[in-house]
Coordinates of C-alpha atoms in Angstrom, one line a residue:
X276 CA 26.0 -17.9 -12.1
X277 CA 26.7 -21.4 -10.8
X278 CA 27.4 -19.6 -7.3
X279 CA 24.3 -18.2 -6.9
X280 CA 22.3 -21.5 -8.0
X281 CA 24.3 -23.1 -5.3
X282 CA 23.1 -20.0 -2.6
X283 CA 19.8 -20.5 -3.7
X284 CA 19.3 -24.5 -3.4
X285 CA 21.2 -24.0 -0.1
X286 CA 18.5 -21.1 1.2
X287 CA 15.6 -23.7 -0.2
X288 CA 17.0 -26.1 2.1
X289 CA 17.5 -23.3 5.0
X290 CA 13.5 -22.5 4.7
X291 CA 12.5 -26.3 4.3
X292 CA 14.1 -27.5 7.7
X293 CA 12.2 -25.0 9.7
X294 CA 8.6 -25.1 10.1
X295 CA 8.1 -21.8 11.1
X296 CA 10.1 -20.5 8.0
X297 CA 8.0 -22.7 5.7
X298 CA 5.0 -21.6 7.3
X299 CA 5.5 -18.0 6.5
X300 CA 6.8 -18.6 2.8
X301 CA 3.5 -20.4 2.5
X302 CA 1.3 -18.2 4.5
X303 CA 0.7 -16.1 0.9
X304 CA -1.7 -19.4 0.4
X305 CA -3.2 -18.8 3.6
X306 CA -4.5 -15.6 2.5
X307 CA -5.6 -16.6 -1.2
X308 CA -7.8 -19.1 0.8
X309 CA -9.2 -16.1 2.5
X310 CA -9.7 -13.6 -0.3
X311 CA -11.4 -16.3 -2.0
X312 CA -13.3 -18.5 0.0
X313 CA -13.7 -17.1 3.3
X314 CA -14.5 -13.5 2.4
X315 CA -16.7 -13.5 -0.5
X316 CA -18.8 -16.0 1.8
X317 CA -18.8 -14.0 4.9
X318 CA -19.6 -10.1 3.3
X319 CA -23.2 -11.1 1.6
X320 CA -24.0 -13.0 5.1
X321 CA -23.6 -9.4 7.1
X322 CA -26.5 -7.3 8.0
X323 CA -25.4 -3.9 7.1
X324 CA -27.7 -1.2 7.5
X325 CA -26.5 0.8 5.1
X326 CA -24.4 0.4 1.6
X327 CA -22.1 2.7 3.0
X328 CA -21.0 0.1 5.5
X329 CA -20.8 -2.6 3.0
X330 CA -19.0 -0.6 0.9
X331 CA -16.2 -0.1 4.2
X332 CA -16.3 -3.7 5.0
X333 CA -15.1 -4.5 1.2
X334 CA -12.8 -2.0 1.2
X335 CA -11.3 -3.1 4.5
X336 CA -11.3 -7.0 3.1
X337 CA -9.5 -5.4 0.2
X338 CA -6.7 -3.5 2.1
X339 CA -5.9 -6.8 4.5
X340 CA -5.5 -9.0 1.0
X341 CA -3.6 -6.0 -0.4
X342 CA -0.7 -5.5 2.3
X343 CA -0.7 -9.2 4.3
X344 CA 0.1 -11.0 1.2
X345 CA 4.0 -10.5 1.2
X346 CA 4.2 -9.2 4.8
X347 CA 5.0 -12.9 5.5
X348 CA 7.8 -13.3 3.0
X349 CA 9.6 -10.5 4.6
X350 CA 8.7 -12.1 8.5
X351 CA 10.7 -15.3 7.0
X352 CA 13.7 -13.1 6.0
X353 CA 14.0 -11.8 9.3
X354 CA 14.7 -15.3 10.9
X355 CA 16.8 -16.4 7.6
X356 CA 19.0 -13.4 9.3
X357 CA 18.8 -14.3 12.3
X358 CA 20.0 -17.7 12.5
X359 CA 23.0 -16.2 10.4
X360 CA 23.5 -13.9 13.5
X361 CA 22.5 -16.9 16.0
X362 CA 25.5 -19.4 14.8
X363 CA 28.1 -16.4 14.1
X364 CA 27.8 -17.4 10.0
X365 CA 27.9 -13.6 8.9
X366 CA 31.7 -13.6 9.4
X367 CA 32.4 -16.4 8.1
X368 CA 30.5 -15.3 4.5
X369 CA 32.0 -11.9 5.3
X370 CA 35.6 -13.5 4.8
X371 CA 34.3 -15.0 1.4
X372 CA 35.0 -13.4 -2.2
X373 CA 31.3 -12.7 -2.1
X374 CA 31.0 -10.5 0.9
X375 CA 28.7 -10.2 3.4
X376 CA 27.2 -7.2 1.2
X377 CA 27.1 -9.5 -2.0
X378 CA 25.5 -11.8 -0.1
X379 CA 23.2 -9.9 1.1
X380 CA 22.2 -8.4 -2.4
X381 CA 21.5 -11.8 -3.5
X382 CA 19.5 -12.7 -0.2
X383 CA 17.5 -9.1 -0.3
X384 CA 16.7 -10.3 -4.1
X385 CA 15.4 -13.4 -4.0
X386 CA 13.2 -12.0 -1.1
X387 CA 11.6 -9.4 -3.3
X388 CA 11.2 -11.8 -6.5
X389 CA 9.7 -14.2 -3.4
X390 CA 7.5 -11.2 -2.3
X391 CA 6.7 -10.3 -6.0
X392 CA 5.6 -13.6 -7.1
X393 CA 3.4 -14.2 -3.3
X394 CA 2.2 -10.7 -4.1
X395 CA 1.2 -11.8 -7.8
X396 CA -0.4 -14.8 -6.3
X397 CA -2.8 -13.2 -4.1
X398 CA -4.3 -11.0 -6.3
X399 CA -4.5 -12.4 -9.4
X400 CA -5.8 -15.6 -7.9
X401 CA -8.2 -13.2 -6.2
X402 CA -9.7 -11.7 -9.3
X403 CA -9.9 -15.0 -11.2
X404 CA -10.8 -17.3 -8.2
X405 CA -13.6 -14.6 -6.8
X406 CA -13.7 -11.5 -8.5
X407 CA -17.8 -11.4 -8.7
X408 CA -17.8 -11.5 -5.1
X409 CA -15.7 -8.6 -5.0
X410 CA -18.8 -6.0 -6.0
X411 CA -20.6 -2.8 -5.4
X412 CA -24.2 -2.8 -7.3
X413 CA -23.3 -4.1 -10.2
X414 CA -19.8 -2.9 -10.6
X415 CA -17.4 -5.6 -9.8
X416 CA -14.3 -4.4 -8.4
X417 CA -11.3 -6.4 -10.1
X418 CA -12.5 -5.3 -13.4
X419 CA -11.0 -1.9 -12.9
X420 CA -8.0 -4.2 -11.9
X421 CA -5.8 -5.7 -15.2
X422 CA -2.6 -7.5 -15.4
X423 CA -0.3 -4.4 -15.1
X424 CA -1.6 -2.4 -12.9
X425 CA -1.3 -5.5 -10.5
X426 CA 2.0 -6.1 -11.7
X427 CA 2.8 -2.3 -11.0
X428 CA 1.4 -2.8 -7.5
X429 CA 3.6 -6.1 -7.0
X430 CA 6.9 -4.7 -8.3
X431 CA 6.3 -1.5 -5.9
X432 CA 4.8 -2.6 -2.7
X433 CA 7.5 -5.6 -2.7
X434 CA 10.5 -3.4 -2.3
X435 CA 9.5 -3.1 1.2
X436 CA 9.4 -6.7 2.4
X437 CA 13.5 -6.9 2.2
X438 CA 13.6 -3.4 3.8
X439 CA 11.6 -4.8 6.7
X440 CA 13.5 -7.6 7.1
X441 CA 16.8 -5.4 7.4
X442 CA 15.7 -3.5 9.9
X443 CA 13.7 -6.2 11.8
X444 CA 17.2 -8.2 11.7
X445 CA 19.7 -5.7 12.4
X446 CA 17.7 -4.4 15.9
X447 CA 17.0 -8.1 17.1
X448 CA 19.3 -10.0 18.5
X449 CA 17.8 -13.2 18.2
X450 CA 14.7 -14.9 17.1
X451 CA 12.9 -13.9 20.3
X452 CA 13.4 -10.4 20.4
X453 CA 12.8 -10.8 16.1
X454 CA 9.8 -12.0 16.8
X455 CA 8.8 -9.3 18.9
X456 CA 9.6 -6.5 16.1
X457 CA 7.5 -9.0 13.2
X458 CA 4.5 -8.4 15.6
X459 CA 5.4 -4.7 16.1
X460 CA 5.9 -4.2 12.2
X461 CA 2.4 -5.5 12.1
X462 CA 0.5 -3.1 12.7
X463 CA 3.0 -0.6 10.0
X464 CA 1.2 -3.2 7.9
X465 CA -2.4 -2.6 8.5
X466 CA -1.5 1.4 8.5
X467 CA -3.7 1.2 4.7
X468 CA -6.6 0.4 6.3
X469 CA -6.8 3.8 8.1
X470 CA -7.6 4.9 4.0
X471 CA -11.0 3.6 4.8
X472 CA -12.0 6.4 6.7
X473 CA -13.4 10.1 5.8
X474 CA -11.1 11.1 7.9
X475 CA -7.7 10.6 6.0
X476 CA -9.5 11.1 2.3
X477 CA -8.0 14.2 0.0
X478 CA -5.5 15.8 1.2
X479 CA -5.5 14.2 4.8
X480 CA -4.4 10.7 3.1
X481 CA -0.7 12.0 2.9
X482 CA -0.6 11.8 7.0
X483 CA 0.2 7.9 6.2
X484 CA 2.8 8.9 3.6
X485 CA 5.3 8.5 5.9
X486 CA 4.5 5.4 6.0
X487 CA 6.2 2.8 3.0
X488 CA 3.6 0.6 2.4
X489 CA 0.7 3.8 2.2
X490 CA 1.8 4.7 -1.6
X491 CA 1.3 1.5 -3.3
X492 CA -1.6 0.9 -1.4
X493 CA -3.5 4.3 -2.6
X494 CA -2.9 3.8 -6.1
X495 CA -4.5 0.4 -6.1
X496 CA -7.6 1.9 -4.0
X497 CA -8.0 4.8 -6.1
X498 CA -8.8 1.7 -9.3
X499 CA -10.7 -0.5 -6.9
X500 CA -12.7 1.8 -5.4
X501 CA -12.5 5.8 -6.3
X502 CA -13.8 8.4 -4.7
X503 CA -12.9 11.7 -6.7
X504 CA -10.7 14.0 -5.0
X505 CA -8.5 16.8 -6.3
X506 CA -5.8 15.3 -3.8
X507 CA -5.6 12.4 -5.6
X508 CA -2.6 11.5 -7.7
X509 CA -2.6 9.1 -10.9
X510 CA -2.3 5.5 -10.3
X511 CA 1.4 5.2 -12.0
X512 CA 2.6 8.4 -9.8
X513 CA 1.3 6.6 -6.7
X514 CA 3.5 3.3 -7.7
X515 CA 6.3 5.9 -9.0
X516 CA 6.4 7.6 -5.4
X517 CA 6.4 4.3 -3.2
X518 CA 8.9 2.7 -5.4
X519 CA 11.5 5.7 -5.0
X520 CA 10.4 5.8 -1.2
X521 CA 10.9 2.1 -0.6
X522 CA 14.2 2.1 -2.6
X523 CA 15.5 4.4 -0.4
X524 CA 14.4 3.1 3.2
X525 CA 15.8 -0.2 1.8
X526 CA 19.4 1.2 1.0
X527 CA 19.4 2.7 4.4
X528 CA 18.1 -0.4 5.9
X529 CA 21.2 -2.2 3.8
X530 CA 23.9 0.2 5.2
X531 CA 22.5 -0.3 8.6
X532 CA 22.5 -4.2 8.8
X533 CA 25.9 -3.7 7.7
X534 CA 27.3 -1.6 9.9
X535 CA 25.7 -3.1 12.8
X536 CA 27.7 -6.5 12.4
X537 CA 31.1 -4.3 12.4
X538 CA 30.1 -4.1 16.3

């Protein structure tokens, strides 16, 4: 036990001494300021013609709180890696009674209980910061939306952020080129909001199943805002079906970041 306290004051100090690492641990707070100060004052201020529209632009506000909230967390992984891979360190720990692969279990957790917790953060604080803002008629929203099924969400969604990283790491070859795939693996991250339109509703929706981050994402849609379809699976079997789905890609993604430092 002792080790890992000592890994993990000495990974607190790795993110503190860079900016740009401390800037994306934080940037969870970044987007709790949005959810719940920017948003709920921007939506009523819109001119929509029709509720339909209104009814998109929420759910589009949703998705972006939903899937940017621990993207970040993974983004800061990625250079954690990488200056491992910059100053030749993975050898070094690979010569330890650790391992580089029991290292890199302890890294990959922390990342997720990081991701977890930013997740946690975003949408709890959400629903108690602004959760009337978050409305359609009379029906607000987060109401549908309890502890659980957010903690469902968090624990299943989050399994993706060390994954990313992995991969993200294991392709780049420093924090240029890492930064190149982060912006890349963006846009896997906005993928959800494509469930805003008609177009990928029933049974089109499963299209973006090939996709990680489309599973968890569903399931919390089909609470906040449902529209009955036959397609449709239950909430748990959504978080059920990412979580398997993640677990995999990230065991792959672990195999792969290994194998590319025998080279």
């Amino acid at each position: 036990m002792r080790k890992y306290l000592f890994l993990f004051r000495f990974e607190a100090k790795t993110i503190l001494r860079d900016p740009m690492n401390l800037f994306m641990c934080l940037f969870p707070l970044v987007i709790l300021a949005l959810s719940s100060f920017v948003f709920p004052r921007v939506l009523p201020s819109m001119n929509f013609m029709e509720a339909t529209a209104m009814k998109t632009g929420l759910l589009i506000a949703l998705i972006m709180i939903l899937t940017m909230g621990s993207f970040f967390v993974g983004a800061m992984a990625t250079f954690l890696l990488l200056d491992h891979k910059n100053e030749h360190t993975l050898h070094t720990i690979a010569a330890t009674p650790m391992g580089l692969s029991g290292y890199l279990t302890f890294k990959m957790a922390y990342v997720y209980l990081l991701t977890v917790l930013s997740t946690l953060l975003v949408l709890l604080g959400t629903k108690w910061l602004a959760g009337d803002a978050y409305r359609i008629g009379n029906v607000r929203m987060f109401d549908k939306l309890g502890f659980w099924k957010i903690l469902a969400f968090a624990l299943s969604s989050s399994l993706f952020a060390p994954a990313l990283s992995l991969l993200q790491a294991a392709f780049a070859k420093n924090k240029v080129e890492g930064f190149a795939w982060i912006k890349g693996a963006g846009i896997v991250a906005l993928v959800p909001i494509l469930l805003a339109l008609p177009a990928f509703s029933g049974g089109m929706q499963y299209l973006l199943g090939v996709f990680p981050n489309f599973w968890a994402s569903k399931g919390i849609i089909t609470v906040l805002y449902p529209l009955p379809s036959s397609a449709d699976l239950s909430y748990g079997l959504y978080m059920i079906i990412g979580a398997a789905y993640n677990l995999l890609i990230l065991y792959a993604a672990f195999r792969f970041f290994l194998k590319k430092q025998q080279y």
